[in-house]
Amino acid sequence: MADGFTDTPRFRLVEAPPLARFVLRAPDAALKVTGKAYGLALPEALNRGASHGERGKPGARVALHLGPDEWWLIVPEAEGPDVAAALEKALAAHPHSLVDVSHRQVGYVLEGEGAAGLLNAGCPLDLSETAFPPGMATRSLFHRVGLMIWRMTPGLFRLEIDRTLAPYFVAALAEAAKDHS
Amino acid sequence: MLLIRCPYCGMDRPEIEFRHAGAAHITRPGPPDRVTDEEWAAFLYLRDNPKGRVAERWRHIHGCGRFFNAVRDTVTDVFVVTYKAGEPRPPESLAPEALTPEARP
Ligand SMILES: [Zn+2]
């Protein structure tokens, strides 16, 4: 349970442990070497996420393709420096930017059969499974704040929200939850 | 809700994720040392305000982040077509599948 949010049988909100996060901007030509160095192939299709391992556990890797040349890479906090060094080495021949944004964002998991409906209280995206299937990841809005939504399974969403806006997000979600429990 | 097709995401997305970014296909005059004040003022400030279809820049700021271009009807607010930045304005006779949902027959 996240601070300020009351879980119900229909949905739970869990704050993520500290994670290392990177924003990678790189050309398509760099994808192969990047994936090799990262230990996980970067998704080529836009608005898709890929992962292996369990969040926060050693070796866990997340890659989210959020813009035409933009990927977010999320790894356990302790592995951040090594991952960054490996990526910089692999990308040396390609014009790119790799920025550590570990502390910019807070991660959440929203899960349960009512999760999509609750997100839709503030997010205008079509979150039906045909329009937004598992594996899809994108930035969008929740009321007035931007957030990243990655659907891992039909009832499990991973969310990333800017740290200063997270209290607003949790409060707004908790308010919406009163109508959705 | 008005849906706008982002040509990069390839999806119809809610209008609130987008920002308008002025007229499209405005060419910056140059080279700077040969541009008159009048030409520069026209580049910066003078825009048409037609009734009907206009080509505009839009940005999918709360999505993929990209700027793109859109032909929009200022009377009906229908997005006739959207296309990637750098591409020429498409001809008016468009394939139906290229049209945004509101403009499809
Ligand atoms: Zn987009």
Coordinates of N, CA and C and ligand atoms in Angstrom, one line a residue, chain A residues 46-47 66-68 138, chain B residues 4-11 13 17-18 59-66 68, ligand 1:
Chain A
L46 N 7.3 1.4 -31.3 CA 7.1 2.5 -30.4 C 6.0 2.2 -29.4
N47 N 6.1 2.7 -28.2 CA 5.1 2.5 -27.2 C 5.0 1.1 -26.7
L66 N 9.5 5.0 -25.6 CA 8.4 6.0 -25.4 C 8.4 7.1 -26.4
G67 N 9.5 7.3 -27.2 CA 9.5 8.2 -28.3 C 10.3 7.6 -29.4
P68 N 10.1 8.2 -30.7 CA 10.8 7.6 -31.8 C 12.3 7.3 -31.6
T138 N 3.4 3.9 -22.6 CA 3.3 5.3 -23.1 C 3.2 6.3 -22.1
Chain B
I4 N -6.9 12.8 -31.9 CA -5.9 13.3 -32.9 C -5.0 12.1 -33.2
R5 N -4.8 11.8 -34.5 CA -3.9 10.7 -34.8 C -2.4 11.2 -34.8
C6 N -1.6 10.6 -33.9 CA -0.2 11.0 -34.0 C 0.5 10.2 -35.0
P7 N 1.2 10.8 -36.0 CA 1.8 10.0 -37.1 C 3.0 9.2 -36.6
Y8 N 3.5 9.5 -35.5 CA 4.7 8.7 -35.0 C 4.1 7.6 -34.2
C9 N 3.2 7.8 -33.3 CA 2.6 6.7 -32.5 C 1.7 5.8 -33.3
G10 N 1.2 6.4 -34.4 CA 0.3 5.6 -35.3 C -1.0 5.3 -34.6
M11 N -1.4 6.2 -33.6 CA -2.7 5.9 -32.9 C -3.5 7.2 -32.8
R13 N -5.1 9.5 -30.4 CA -4.9 9.8 -29.0 C -5.7 11.0 -28.5
E17 N -3.5 15.4 -24.8 CA -2.1 15.0 -24.8 C -1.3 15.9 -25.7
F18 N -1.9 16.7 -26.5 CA -1.3 17.5 -27.6 C -1.2 19.0 -27.3
R59 N 2.2 19.2 -31.3 CA 3.2 18.4 -30.6 C 2.5 17.4 -29.7
H60 N 2.9 16.1 -29.8 CA 2.4 15.1 -28.9 C 3.2 15.1 -27.6
I61 N 3.0 16.2 -26.9 CA 3.9 16.5 -25.7 C 3.7 15.5 -24.6
H62 N 2.5 15.1 -24.3 CA 2.2 14.1 -23.3 C 2.1 12.7 -23.9
G63 N 2.9 12.4 -24.9 CA 3.0 11.1 -25.5 C 4.4 10.8 -26.0
C64 N 4.6 10.7 -27.3 CA 6.0 10.5 -27.8 C 6.8 11.7 -27.8
G65 N 6.2 12.9 -27.6 CA 7.0 14.1 -27.5 C 7.3 14.8 -28.8
R66 N 6.9 14.2 -30.0 CA 7.3 14.7 -31.3 C 6.4 15.8 -31.8
F68 N 4.7 17.4 -35.1 CA 4.3 16.9 -36.4 C 3.4 17.9 -37.0
Ligands
ZN1 ZN 3.0 10.4 -30.6

